[in-house]
Coordinates of C-alpha atoms in Angstrom, one line a residue:
Chain A
M1 CA -92.0 -247.5 40.5
A2 CA -92.2 -245.1 37.7
R3 CA -92.3 -241.5 36.5
V4 CA -95.6 -240.6 34.9
S5 CA -96.2 -237.6 32.7
F6 CA -99.4 -236.2 31.2
D7 CA -98.6 -233.8 28.4
H8 CA -101.5 -231.6 27.2
V9 CA -104.0 -234.5 27.5
S10 CA -107.6 -234.0 26.5
K11 CA -110.5 -236.4 26.3
H12 CA -113.7 -235.4 24.6
F13 CA -117.0 -237.4 24.7
G14 CA -118.9 -235.9 21.9
T15 CA -119.0 -232.2 22.7
V16 CA -118.2 -232.7 26.3
R17 CA -114.6 -232.0 27.3
A18 CA -114.2 -234.5 30.2
V19 CA -110.5 -233.8 30.4
D20 CA -109.3 -230.5 29.0
D21 CA -105.6 -230.0 28.3
V22 CA -104.3 -231.6 31.4
S23 CA -100.5 -231.6 32.0
F24 CA -98.6 -232.8 35.0
D25 CA -95.6 -234.9 36.0
I26 CA -95.4 -237.4 38.8
V27 CA -92.0 -238.3 40.2
D28 CA -91.0 -241.8 41.1
G29 CA -92.8 -243.1 44.2
E30 CA -95.0 -240.0 44.6
F31 CA -98.6 -240.2 45.8
I32 CA -100.8 -237.9 43.8
C33 CA -104.5 -237.2 44.6
L34 CA -106.9 -236.0 41.9
L35 CA -109.4 -234.0 43.9
G36 CA -112.6 -232.5 42.6
P37 CA -116.4 -232.7 42.6
S38 CA -118.2 -235.3 40.5
G39 CA -118.0 -234.6 36.8
C40 CA -114.7 -232.7 37.1
G41 CA -112.8 -235.2 34.9
K42 CA -110.7 -236.9 37.7
T43 CA -112.0 -240.4 37.0
T44 CA -111.5 -240.0 33.3
T45 CA -108.0 -238.9 33.9
L46 CA -107.4 -242.0 35.9
R47 CA -109.0 -244.2 33.2
L48 CA -106.7 -242.5 30.7
M49 CA -103.8 -243.6 32.8
A50 CA -105.1 -247.1 33.1
G51 CA -105.7 -247.4 29.4
L52 CA -109.4 -247.9 29.7
E53 CA -110.0 -244.7 27.7
Q54 CA -107.9 -243.2 24.9
P55 CA -107.2 -239.5 24.8
T56 CA -108.5 -237.3 22.1
S57 CA -105.2 -235.5 22.1
G58 CA -102.0 -235.3 24.1
R59 CA -99.4 -237.7 25.3
I60 CA -99.0 -239.9 28.3
T61 CA -95.6 -241.4 29.2
V62 CA -94.4 -243.8 31.9
D63 CA -90.6 -243.7 32.4
D64 CA -90.3 -241.9 29.1
H65 CA -92.2 -244.7 27.2
D66 CA -95.1 -243.4 25.3
V67 CA -98.2 -245.3 26.5
T68 CA -100.8 -242.9 25.1
F69 CA -102.6 -245.6 23.1
A70 CA -101.2 -248.7 24.8
K71 CA -103.6 -251.4 26.0
P72 CA -104.2 -251.7 29.7
K73 CA -102.2 -255.0 29.8
E74 CA -99.2 -253.3 28.2
R75 CA -99.0 -250.7 31.0
D76 CA -98.2 -252.6 34.1
V77 CA -100.6 -250.8 36.4
G78 CA -102.6 -252.0 39.3
M79 CA -106.0 -250.5 40.0
V80 CA -108.5 -250.5 42.9
F81 CA -112.0 -249.8 41.8
Q82 CA -114.7 -248.0 43.7
D83 CA -116.9 -251.1 43.8
Y84 CA -113.7 -253.2 44.2
A85 CA -114.8 -255.3 41.2
L86 CA -113.9 -258.6 42.7
F87 CA -114.8 -261.5 40.5
P88 CA -117.8 -263.1 42.2
H89 CA -117.2 -266.6 40.8
M90 CA -113.6 -266.8 42.1
T91 CA -112.3 -267.3 45.6
I92 CA -110.3 -264.6 47.2
A93 CA -107.1 -266.5 46.4
E94 CA -108.1 -266.8 42.7
N95 CA -109.0 -263.1 42.7
I96 CA -105.7 -262.0 44.1
A97 CA -103.8 -264.4 41.8
Y98 CA -105.6 -263.3 38.6
P99 CA -103.0 -260.8 37.4
L100 CA -100.3 -263.4 37.9
K101 CA -102.4 -266.1 36.1
V102 CA -102.9 -263.9 33.0
R103 CA -99.2 -263.2 33.0
G104 CA -98.5 -266.9 32.9
T105 CA -96.7 -267.0 36.3
A106 CA -96.2 -270.7 37.3
G107 CA -98.7 -272.2 39.7
K108 CA -96.2 -272.6 42.6
D109 CA -94.8 -269.0 42.4
R110 CA -98.4 -267.8 42.0
D111 CA -99.5 -269.4 45.2
A112 CA -96.5 -268.3 47.1
R113 CA -96.9 -264.7 46.0
T114 CA -100.6 -264.7 46.6
L115 CA -100.1 -266.0 50.2
D116 CA -97.4 -263.4 50.7
V117 CA -99.5 -260.5 49.7
A118 CA -102.6 -261.8 51.5
R119 CA -100.5 -262.1 54.7
S120 CA -99.2 -258.6 54.4
L121 CA -102.7 -257.3 54.1
G122 CA -104.1 -259.5 56.9
I123 CA -106.5 -261.5 54.8
E124 CA -104.7 -264.9 54.6
H125 CA -107.5 -266.6 56.5
L126 CA -110.0 -265.6 53.9
L127 CA -108.3 -267.1 50.8
E128 CA -110.8 -269.9 50.3
R129 CA -113.9 -267.7 50.6
R130 CA -115.8 -265.9 47.9
P131 CA -116.2 -262.1 47.7
G132 CA -119.8 -262.3 48.8
Q133 CA -118.9 -263.9 52.0
I134 CA -116.5 -261.3 53.4
S135 CA -117.0 -257.8 54.7
G136 CA -116.6 -254.5 52.8
G137 CA -113.3 -253.7 54.5
Q138 CA -112.0 -257.2 53.6
Q139 CA -113.2 -256.8 50.1
Q140 CA -111.3 -253.6 49.9
R141 CA -108.1 -255.3 51.1
T142 CA -108.6 -258.1 48.6
S143 CA -109.0 -255.5 45.9
V144 CA -105.7 -253.8 47.0
A145 CA -104.0 -257.2 47.1
R146 CA -105.0 -258.0 43.6
A147 CA -103.7 -254.6 42.5
V148 CA -100.3 -255.0 44.0
V149 CA -99.7 -258.8 43.6
H150 CA -97.8 -258.4 40.3
K151 CA -95.8 -255.4 41.5
P152 CA -97.1 -252.8 39.1
K153 CA -95.2 -249.7 38.2
V154 CA -98.2 -247.4 38.9
F155 CA -100.9 -247.8 41.5
L156 CA -104.4 -246.4 40.6
F157 CA -107.2 -245.8 43.0
D158 CA -110.7 -244.8 42.0
E159 CA -112.4 -243.6 45.2
P160 CA -111.5 -246.9 47.0
L161 CA -112.7 -245.7 50.4
S162 CA -116.1 -244.3 49.4
N163 CA -118.0 -247.6 50.1
L164 CA -116.7 -248.0 53.6
D165 CA -118.3 -246.6 56.7
A166 CA -116.8 -243.6 58.4
K167 CA -114.7 -245.4 61.0
L168 CA -113.3 -248.0 58.6
R169 CA -112.6 -245.3 56.1
I170 CA -110.1 -243.6 58.4
E171 CA -108.5 -246.9 59.3
A172 CA -108.2 -247.9 55.6
R173 CA -106.8 -244.5 54.8
S174 CA -103.9 -244.8 57.2
F175 CA -103.4 -248.4 56.0
L176 CA -103.2 -247.3 52.3
K177 CA -100.8 -244.5 53.1
H178 CA -98.6 -246.9 55.0
L179 CA -98.7 -249.5 52.2
Q180 CA -97.9 -247.0 49.5
V181 CA -94.8 -245.7 51.4
E182 CA -93.7 -249.3 52.1
L183 CA -94.0 -250.4 48.5
G184 CA -92.7 -247.1 47.2
V185 CA -95.0 -247.3 44.2
T186 CA -96.1 -244.3 42.2
A187 CA -99.8 -243.8 43.0
L188 CA -102.6 -241.8 41.4
Y189 CA -105.6 -241.6 43.6
V190 CA -109.0 -240.2 42.7
T191 CA -111.3 -238.8 45.4
H192 CA -113.9 -236.1 46.0
D193 CA -113.1 -236.2 49.8
Q194 CA -110.7 -233.3 50.5
A195 CA -109.8 -234.8 53.9
E196 CA -108.7 -238.0 52.2
A197 CA -106.7 -236.1 49.7
M198 CA -105.0 -234.0 52.3
A199 CA -104.2 -237.0 54.5
L200 CA -102.8 -239.2 51.7
A201 CA -101.2 -237.1 49.0
D202 CA -97.7 -235.9 48.5
R203 CA -99.3 -233.5 46.1
I204 CA -102.9 -232.7 45.3
A205 CA -104.2 -231.8 41.9
V206 CA -107.5 -230.0 42.2
M207 CA -109.7 -230.4 39.1
E208 CA -112.6 -228.4 37.9
G209 CA -114.4 -228.7 34.6
G210 CA -111.8 -231.1 33.1
R211 CA -108.8 -228.9 34.0
V212 CA -106.3 -229.0 36.8
V213 CA -106.8 -225.8 38.6
Q214 CA -104.1 -226.1 41.1
M215 CA -101.4 -228.7 41.9
G216 CA -99.2 -228.8 44.9
P217 CA -98.4 -230.2 48.4
P218 CA -101.6 -230.4 50.5
L219 CA -100.7 -227.7 52.9
D220 CA -99.7 -225.3 50.1
V221 CA -103.0 -225.8 48.3
Y222 CA -104.8 -225.5 51.6
R223 CA -103.0 -222.3 52.6
K224 CA -102.7 -220.6 49.3
P225 CA -105.7 -221.7 47.2
L226 CA -105.3 -220.2 43.7
T227 CA -109.0 -219.7 43.1
T228 CA -112.2 -219.3 45.1
F229 CA -113.1 -222.8 43.8
V230 CA -110.1 -224.4 45.4
A231 CA -110.6 -222.4 48.5
S232 CA -114.2 -223.5 48.9
F233 CA -113.3 -227.1 48.1
L234 CA -110.6 -227.7 50.6
G235 CA -111.1 -227.7 54.3
N236 CA -114.0 -228.7 56.4
P237 CA -115.7 -226.3 56.9
P238 CA -114.2 -224.7 53.8
M239 CA -112.6 -221.2 53.6
N240 CA -115.0 -218.3 54.3
L241 CA -115.5 -216.2 51.3
V242 CA -117.0 -212.8 51.8
P243 CA -117.6 -210.2 49.0
V244 CA -115.9 -206.9 50.0
R245 CA -115.2 -203.5 48.5
L246 CA -111.7 -202.1 48.3
R247 CA -111.3 -198.5 49.7
L248 CA -108.2 -196.7 48.7
D249 CA -107.7 -193.2 50.1
G250 CA -104.6 -191.3 50.9
A251 CA -102.2 -193.7 52.5
S252 CA -104.7 -196.2 53.6
A253 CA -106.3 -199.3 52.1
R254 CA -109.4 -201.0 53.6
L255 CA -111.7 -203.8 52.8
E256 CA -115.3 -203.1 53.6
A257 CA -118.6 -204.9 53.9
E258 CA -121.4 -204.5 56.4
G259 CA -120.1 -205.7 59.7
L260 CA -116.6 -206.0 58.3
E261 CA -113.6 -203.8 58.1
V262 CA -110.0 -204.8 57.5
D263 CA -107.1 -202.4 57.3
L264 CA -104.6 -203.4 54.6
S265 CA -102.7 -200.1 54.5
A266 CA -99.5 -202.1 54.7
M267 CA -100.0 -203.4 51.2
R268 CA -101.7 -200.3 49.8
A269 CA -99.0 -199.8 47.1
R270 CA -99.5 -203.4 45.7
L271 CA -103.3 -203.1 45.8
A272 CA -103.3 -199.7 44.2
E273 CA -101.3 -201.1 41.3
Q274 CA -103.9 -203.7 40.5
F275 CA -107.2 -202.2 41.5
R276 CA -109.1 -199.0 41.6
D277 CA -110.9 -197.6 44.6
G278 CA -114.3 -199.3 45.0
A279 CA -113.2 -202.6 43.3
G280 CA -115.2 -205.6 44.2
L281 CA -113.0 -208.4 45.7
T282 CA -113.5 -211.5 47.7
L283 CA -112.0 -211.9 51.1
G284 CA -111.0 -215.4 52.1
V285 CA -110.2 -216.6 55.6
R286 CA -110.0 -220.0 57.1
P287 CA -112.4 -220.7 60.1
E288 CA -109.4 -221.3 62.3
H289 CA -108.0 -217.9 61.6
L290 CA -111.0 -216.1 63.1
R291 CA -110.4 -215.2 66.8
L292 CA -113.3 -214.3 69.1
V293 CA -112.7 -210.9 70.7
P294 CA -114.7 -209.4 73.6
D295 CA -115.7 -206.1 72.1
V296 CA -116.2 -204.2 68.9
G297 CA -113.1 -202.1 69.4
A298 CA -110.6 -204.7 68.4
A299 CA -112.9 -206.5 66.0
T300 CA -112.6 -206.6 62.2
L301 CA -115.7 -208.7 61.7
T302 CA -119.1 -208.6 63.5
G303 CA -122.0 -210.9 62.9
T304 CA -125.0 -212.5 64.5
V305 CA -124.6 -216.1 65.8
Y306 CA -126.5 -218.4 63.5
T307 CA -125.4 -221.9 64.8
V308 CA -123.1 -223.3 67.4
E309 CA -121.7 -226.7 66.8
P310 CA -119.6 -228.2 69.6
L311 CA -117.4 -231.0 68.1
G312 CA -115.3 -231.9 71.1
P313 CA -111.8 -230.4 70.6
E314 CA -113.2 -227.5 68.8
T315 CA -116.5 -225.6 68.4
L316 CA -117.8 -224.2 65.1
I317 CA -119.6 -220.9 65.3
T318 CA -121.5 -219.8 62.2
C319 CA -122.5 -216.1 62.0
T320 CA -124.4 -214.1 59.4
V321 CA -122.3 -211.2 58.2
D322 CA -123.8 -209.0 55.6
G323 CA -126.2 -211.8 54.5
Q324 CA -123.2 -214.3 54.2
L325 CA -122.5 -217.2 56.5
V326 CA -119.1 -217.1 58.1
T327 CA -117.8 -219.9 60.1
A328 CA -115.2 -219.7 62.9
R329 CA -113.4 -222.6 64.5
L330 CA -112.8 -222.0 68.2
F331 CA -110.6 -223.9 70.5
G332 CA -111.4 -223.6 74.2
D333 CA -113.2 -220.3 74.0
E334 CA -116.6 -220.0 75.6
P335 CA -119.0 -219.8 72.6
P336 CA -121.4 -216.9 72.4
D337 CA -125.1 -217.6 72.6
L338 CA -127.4 -218.0 69.6
G339 CA -128.8 -214.8 68.2
H340 CA -126.2 -212.7 70.0
T341 CA -123.7 -210.5 68.3
A342 CA -120.2 -211.9 68.1
H343 CA -117.0 -210.0 67.3
F344 CA -114.0 -211.6 65.6
R345 CA -110.6 -210.5 64.7
I346 CA -109.1 -211.8 61.4
D347 CA -105.5 -212.9 61.5
E348 CA -104.2 -210.6 58.7
S349 CA -101.2 -212.8 57.8
H350 CA -103.7 -215.6 56.9
L351 CA -106.1 -213.5 54.9
E352 CA -106.5 -214.2 51.2
L353 CA -107.9 -211.9 48.5
F354 CA -109.5 -213.0 45.2
D355 CA -110.2 -210.7 42.3
E356 CA -113.5 -210.5 40.5
S357 CA -112.9 -213.6 38.4
G358 CA -112.1 -215.6 41.6
V359 CA -108.3 -215.7 41.1
R360 CA -106.0 -215.3 44.1
V361 CA -104.4 -211.8 44.4
V362 CA -100.7 -212.2 45.1
R363 CA -99.6 -210.0 47.9
Chain B
M1 CA -172.6 -272.5 60.9
R2 CA -169.4 -270.6 60.2
L3 CA -167.3 -273.7 60.7
L4 CA -169.5 -275.6 58.2
R5 CA -169.2 -272.9 55.7
L6 CA -165.4 -272.9 56.1
V7 CA -165.3 -276.7 55.7
V8 CA -167.5 -276.6 52.6
T9 CA -165.5 -273.8 50.9
R10 CA -162.3 -275.6 51.7
A11 CA -163.6 -278.9 50.3
A12 CA -164.9 -277.2 47.2
F13 CA -161.5 -275.5 46.7
Y14 CA -159.6 -278.8 47.0
A15 CA -162.0 -280.5 44.7
A16 CA -161.6 -277.9 42.1
A17 CA -157.8 -277.9 42.5
A18 CA -157.7 -281.7 42.2
L19 CA -159.8 -281.6 39.1
F20 CA -157.5 -279.0 37.6
A21 CA -154.4 -281.0 38.5
C22 CA -156.0 -284.2 37.0
F23 CA -156.5 -282.4 33.7
F24 CA -152.7 -282.0 33.4
A25 CA -151.6 -285.1 35.2
V26 CA -153.7 -287.7 33.6
P27 CA -152.0 -287.6 30.1
L28 CA -148.6 -287.9 31.9
V29 CA -149.8 -290.8 33.9
W30 CA -151.2 -292.4 30.8
L31 CA -147.8 -291.9 29.0
L32 CA -146.1 -293.6 32.0
F33 CA -148.5 -296.6 32.0
A34 CA -149.5 -297.3 28.4
P35 CA -146.0 -298.3 27.1
F36 CA -145.9 -301.2 29.6
D37 CA -149.4 -302.4 28.7
A38 CA -149.8 -305.2 26.2
R39 CA -153.3 -304.0 25.4
A40 CA -153.0 -300.3 25.9
N41 CA -155.7 -298.0 24.7
L42 CA -156.7 -294.4 25.5
A43 CA -157.9 -295.3 29.0
V44 CA -155.6 -294.7 31.9
R45 CA -155.1 -297.9 33.8
L46 CA -152.4 -299.9 35.5
P47 CA -150.6 -302.0 32.8
H48 CA -152.3 -305.4 32.5
P49 CA -150.8 -307.6 31.4
F50 CA -147.4 -305.9 32.1
T51 CA -144.9 -306.2 29.3
L52 CA -141.7 -304.8 27.9
A53 CA -142.4 -306.2 24.5
N54 CA -143.6 -302.8 23.2
F55 CA -140.0 -301.5 23.7
G56 CA -138.7 -304.6 22.0
K57 CA -140.7 -303.8 18.9
V58 CA -139.7 -300.1 19.0
F59 CA -136.0 -301.0 19.1
A60 CA -136.6 -303.4 16.2
N61 CA -137.6 -300.4 14.1
A62 CA -134.1 -299.3 12.9
F63 CA -135.5 -296.2 11.2
A64 CA -137.1 -294.9 14.4
V65 CA -134.2 -295.8 16.6
R66 CA -131.8 -294.0 14.3
A67 CA -134.2 -291.0 14.2
L68 CA -134.3 -290.7 18.0
F69 CA -130.8 -291.5 19.1
Q70 CA -128.9 -290.0 16.1
N71 CA -130.8 -287.5 14.0
S72 CA -132.8 -285.8 16.8
I73 CA -129.7 -285.6 18.9
I74 CA -127.6 -284.1 16.1
Q75 CA -130.3 -281.6 15.1
A76 CA -131.3 -280.5 18.6
G77 CA -127.7 -280.7 19.9
G78 CA -126.3 -278.9 16.9
A79 CA -128.9 -276.1 17.2
M80 CA -128.3 -275.9 20.9
L81 CA -124.6 -275.4 20.6
L82 CA -124.9 -272.9 17.7
V83 CA -127.7 -270.9 19.4
T84 CA -126.0 -270.8 22.8
L85 CA -122.7 -269.7 21.3
L86 CA -124.1 -267.1 18.9
A87 CA -126.6 -265.8 21.4
T88 CA -123.9 -265.3 24.1
L89 CA -121.6 -263.5 21.7
A90 CA -124.3 -261.4 20.2
A91 CA -125.8 -260.5 23.5
Y92 CA -122.4 -259.5 24.7
A93 CA -121.9 -257.3 21.7
L94 CA -125.4 -255.8 22.0
S95 CA -124.9 -255.1 25.7
R96 CA -121.4 -253.5 25.4
A97 CA -121.2 -251.9 22.0
P98 CA -122.4 -248.3 21.8
I99 CA -125.1 -248.9 19.2
R100 CA -128.0 -246.5 19.1
G101 CA -131.4 -248.0 19.4
K102 CA -130.1 -251.4 20.4
D103 CA -133.0 -252.0 22.7
M104 CA -135.4 -251.5 19.9
L105 CA -133.3 -253.9 17.8
S106 CA -133.6 -256.6 20.5
Y107 CA -137.4 -256.3 20.8
G108 CA -137.7 -256.2 17.0
L109 CA -135.7 -259.4 16.7
V110 CA -137.8 -261.2 19.3
L111 CA -141.0 -260.3 17.3
F112 CA -139.4 -261.6 14.1
S113 CA -138.2 -264.8 15.6
S114 CA -141.8 -266.0 16.2
I115 CA -142.4 -265.4 12.5
V116 CA -139.3 -267.1 11.1
T117 CA -140.1 -270.6 12.5
G118 CA -143.7 -270.1 11.9
T119 CA -145.7 -271.8 9.1
A120 CA -146.0 -268.6 7.1
A121 CA -142.3 -268.4 6.4
M122 CA -142.1 -272.0 5.4
V123 CA -142.2 -271.4 1.6
P124 CA -139.5 -268.8 1.5
L125 CA -137.4 -270.8 3.9
F126 CA -137.8 -273.8 1.8
L127 CA -136.7 -271.9 -1.3
L128 CA -133.8 -270.4 0.6
I129 CA -132.6 -273.8 1.9
Y130 CA -133.2 -275.2 -1.6
S131 CA -131.0 -272.6 -3.3
L132 CA -128.3 -273.2 -0.7
G133 CA -128.4 -276.8 -1.6
L134 CA -129.2 -277.8 2.0
I135 CA -132.5 -279.6 1.3
D136 CA -132.4 -283.0 3.0
T137 CA -129.4 -282.2 5.2
Q138 CA -129.3 -282.0 9.0
L139 CA -127.4 -278.7 8.6
G140 CA -130.3 -277.1 6.8
V141 CA -132.6 -278.0 9.7
I142 CA -130.1 -276.8 12.3
L143 CA -129.7 -273.5 10.5
V144 CA -133.4 -272.8 10.2
F145 CA -134.0 -273.5 13.9
T146 CA -130.9 -271.5 14.8
G147 CA -132.2 -268.5 12.8
G148 CA -135.6 -268.8 14.4
L149 CA -134.6 -269.3 18.0
L150 CA -131.6 -266.9 18.1
P151 CA -133.4 -263.6 18.6
A152 CA -135.3 -264.8 21.6
A153 CA -132.1 -266.4 22.9
I154 CA -130.2 -263.1 22.5
F155 CA -133.0 -261.4 24.4
I156 CA -132.7 -263.8 27.3
M157 CA -128.9 -263.6 27.3
R158 CA -128.8 -259.8 27.3
D159 CA -130.4 -259.7 30.7
F160 CA -127.6 -261.8 32.0
V161 CA -124.8 -259.9 30.3
D162 CA -126.3 -256.5 31.3
S163 CA -126.1 -257.6 34.9
I164 CA -122.3 -257.8 34.8
P165 CA -120.8 -254.5 36.1
R166 CA -118.4 -253.0 33.6
S167 CA -115.8 -252.6 36.4
Y168 CA -115.4 -256.4 36.5
E169 CA -114.2 -256.4 32.9
E170 CA -112.1 -253.3 33.3
S171 CA -110.6 -254.8 36.4
A172 CA -109.6 -257.9 34.3
L173 CA -108.2 -255.7 31.6
V174 CA -106.1 -253.7 34.0
S175 CA -105.0 -256.9 35.7
G176 CA -103.4 -257.7 32.3
A177 CA -106.0 -259.8 30.5
S178 CA -106.6 -259.6 26.8
A179 CA -110.1 -258.9 25.5
W180 CA -110.6 -262.6 24.9
G181 CA -109.2 -263.5 28.2
M182 CA -111.5 -261.1 30.0
F183 CA -114.5 -262.6 28.2
R184 CA -113.5 -266.1 28.9
D185 CA -112.4 -265.6 32.6
I186 CA -115.0 -263.1 33.7
A187 CA -118.0 -262.6 31.5
L188 CA -118.5 -266.3 30.5
P189 CA -118.5 -267.8 34.0
I190 CA -120.9 -265.2 35.2
V191 CA -123.4 -265.6 32.4
R192 CA -123.2 -269.4 32.4
P193 CA -126.6 -269.9 34.1
G194 CA -128.1 -267.9 31.3
M195 CA -126.3 -270.0 28.7
M196 CA -127.8 -273.1 30.3
V197 CA -131.3 -271.7 30.2
V198 CA -130.9 -270.9 26.5
A199 CA -129.3 -274.3 25.8
V200 CA -132.1 -276.3 27.4
W201 CA -134.7 -274.1 25.9
T202 CA -133.2 -274.5 22.4
F203 CA -132.8 -278.2 22.7
V204 CA -136.4 -278.7 23.8
N205 CA -137.7 -276.5 20.9
V206 CA -135.8 -278.3 18.3
W207 CA -136.4 -281.7 19.9
G208 CA -140.1 -281.2 19.7
G209 CA -140.1 -279.4 16.3
F210 CA -142.0 -281.3 13.7
F211 CA -142.8 -279.0 10.8
V212 CA -139.4 -277.7 9.8
P213 CA -137.7 -281.2 9.5
F214 CA -140.8 -282.6 7.9
I215 CA -140.6 -280.0 5.1
L216 CA -136.8 -279.8 4.7
L217 CA -135.9 -283.4 5.0
R218 CA -136.5 -286.1 2.4
S219 CA -134.7 -289.3 3.1
P220 CA -135.8 -291.4 6.1
A221 CA -132.1 -291.7 7.1
N222 CA -132.2 -288.0 8.2
M223 CA -135.6 -287.8 9.9
P224 CA -135.7 -286.8 13.6
A225 CA -137.9 -288.6 16.1
S226 CA -140.7 -286.1 15.9
V227 CA -141.2 -287.3 12.3
A228 CA -140.2 -290.9 12.7
I229 CA -143.0 -291.4 15.2
Y230 CA -145.3 -291.8 12.2
S231 CA -143.6 -295.1 11.4
F232 CA -145.7 -296.5 14.3
Y233 CA -148.9 -295.7 12.6
T234 CA -150.9 -298.2 10.7
E235 CA -151.1 -297.9 6.9
G236 CA -154.6 -296.6 7.5
G237 CA -153.1 -293.7 9.5
T238 CA -154.2 -294.6 13.0
P239 CA -151.6 -294.8 15.7
I240 CA -150.6 -298.1 17.3
I241 CA -151.0 -297.0 20.9
T242 CA -148.7 -299.5 22.4
L243 CA -145.8 -298.5 20.1
T244 CA -146.3 -294.8 19.9
T245 CA -146.4 -294.5 23.7
A246 CA -143.4 -296.6 24.1
Y247 CA -141.5 -294.5 21.6
S248 CA -142.9 -291.3 23.1
L249 CA -141.6 -292.3 26.5
L250 CA -138.1 -292.9 25.1
Y251 CA -138.5 -289.6 23.3
T252 CA -138.9 -287.6 26.6
I253 CA -136.0 -289.2 28.3
P254 CA -133.1 -287.2 26.7
V255 CA -134.9 -283.9 27.5
L256 CA -135.5 -284.8 31.1
A257 CA -132.0 -286.0 31.5
L258 CA -130.6 -282.8 30.0
Y259 CA -132.8 -280.7 32.3
L260 CA -131.9 -282.7 35.4
F261 CA -128.2 -282.5 34.5
V262 CA -128.2 -278.8 34.0
N263 CA -130.2 -278.2 37.1
W264 CA -127.9 -280.3 39.2
R265 CA -124.7 -278.9 37.8
Y266 CA -125.5 -275.2 37.3
G267 CA -128.9 -274.5 38.7
F268 CA -131.6 -272.7 36.7
R269 CA -132.2 -269.0 36.8
F270 CA -134.3 -267.1 34.3
F271 CA -132.9 -263.7 35.2
G272 CA -129.5 -262.1 35.3
G273 CA -127.7 -261.1 38.5
I274 CA -124.6 -262.0 40.4
K275 CA -124.8 -264.9 42.8
S276 CA -121.9 -264.6 45.1

């Protein structure tokens, strides 16, 4: 258990800024997900924490101890690698016991602790096998066992679920979350899967181009994305982003695009402070906040049905609106037919606005 | 008609294959039979009369026995240990260190290696060993062979080292291992099959090497078996077949034994890769 702090940490590889001035604090026992597309610097950030890379500048502390340039073995971390990195020439028992062995734990304690951890992870029957003889899911558990066996202060995960098939992944996800809560260990988890991050994290740090763009509890980041990048990265399908023009006249304010008109007169004063009439903005709305309405009268958005995807509990309707694809998530409604016109109403309390540079407009 | 043609072509194929096999097998069979033959000559025949006296005479030659069971073992074994150790460490460094053009370096070294142990380099090598004061020492022979065989050995080892995923080593480091511990616990066991290949290959090369010890060594007490075999020649320079073959048979045994041991204990593989 530990508090971790990144203080203006940067890591450059030649001219590439893999991690660019990243700062955040992790409180004791917190589960943090670093989320972003490949090349965003999330894995490098994790490796900086593990001591596998050294920062170009900045400071990393664990419980107020400076570990910026400490070797991995001086940090007391446990790490689960994407490929699990189990040692092929060792048995599962030897793999799990390895951190204890290099720490000089006595043989008897080592065996007892190994068995203990293996039992809690449900792999005690595999101890004599080798990594090549067990399944992917079992390898993943072995890898987790090896990471926790010496009771590390910080738990590090580098996309540990990406090599599992879809069904196992969800199972392993619940299992990891349960384990982390049970152990109460501070965890830093890297993933490019937003659903994984949403499900696991106490807080998500969304990264782009080596920087942390937004950090906060999953639902906050989901509901109030700070930029269009975050908005388009979280959620499946992601937030709809439609370019619109702002119309300010008299006492009214409207957002306009072809097939779309939203009345924002209630916040005219705020908008008029920041923007001029005719300003180009981006409207953001989550698929679940579009409601199918029967006729154009009540509609704020009208489009032609492009695809209909029934997923069981919900149906995704994608329409073309002014050349853009807009997706709505419907529960129970009878979906419109392909090629027909569909009318939607946008729930205004869940509508987000982004300015020209893609930054969220505070309302 | 078609059947006949099939039979004829088959028969011709087997005849050709048998002839080809004989070409390689006959000298080996001869080496197996001649030492036990009291009147051996260049003909391949069952030993008649059968005798072990040839071996008795070979063992009576103290110079040759010492050459085979001491000097050859020291020289081949010494070079084997040195080459295997250095090649493993060098291959590891070449594989992991961010050196630009390291592939070119590896290929270049392999090309050079064939030159170093070659005849052309013998004069400079002799001068080098002379100025190091290592003429007529086993160490001199070991060093020359090591220098000559190392590049190719590094080349072989690199393939094995390259096949170890970095994450294995990083995982060991994060588990708390030191750099040396990581190398010893993870990298070394995984590349061991490669080390065995290099070890046996080096041993065989030095074991059979004639020219380098012949030039660099002076005193009979230091000569390896490849040179000492000339003590079974008549003064006129013709080999005494009974004795040279007996000695040659003894000469092959350590190599065979080493190969069989390594194959039994570790298995031979000439490529990298993780066997799990």
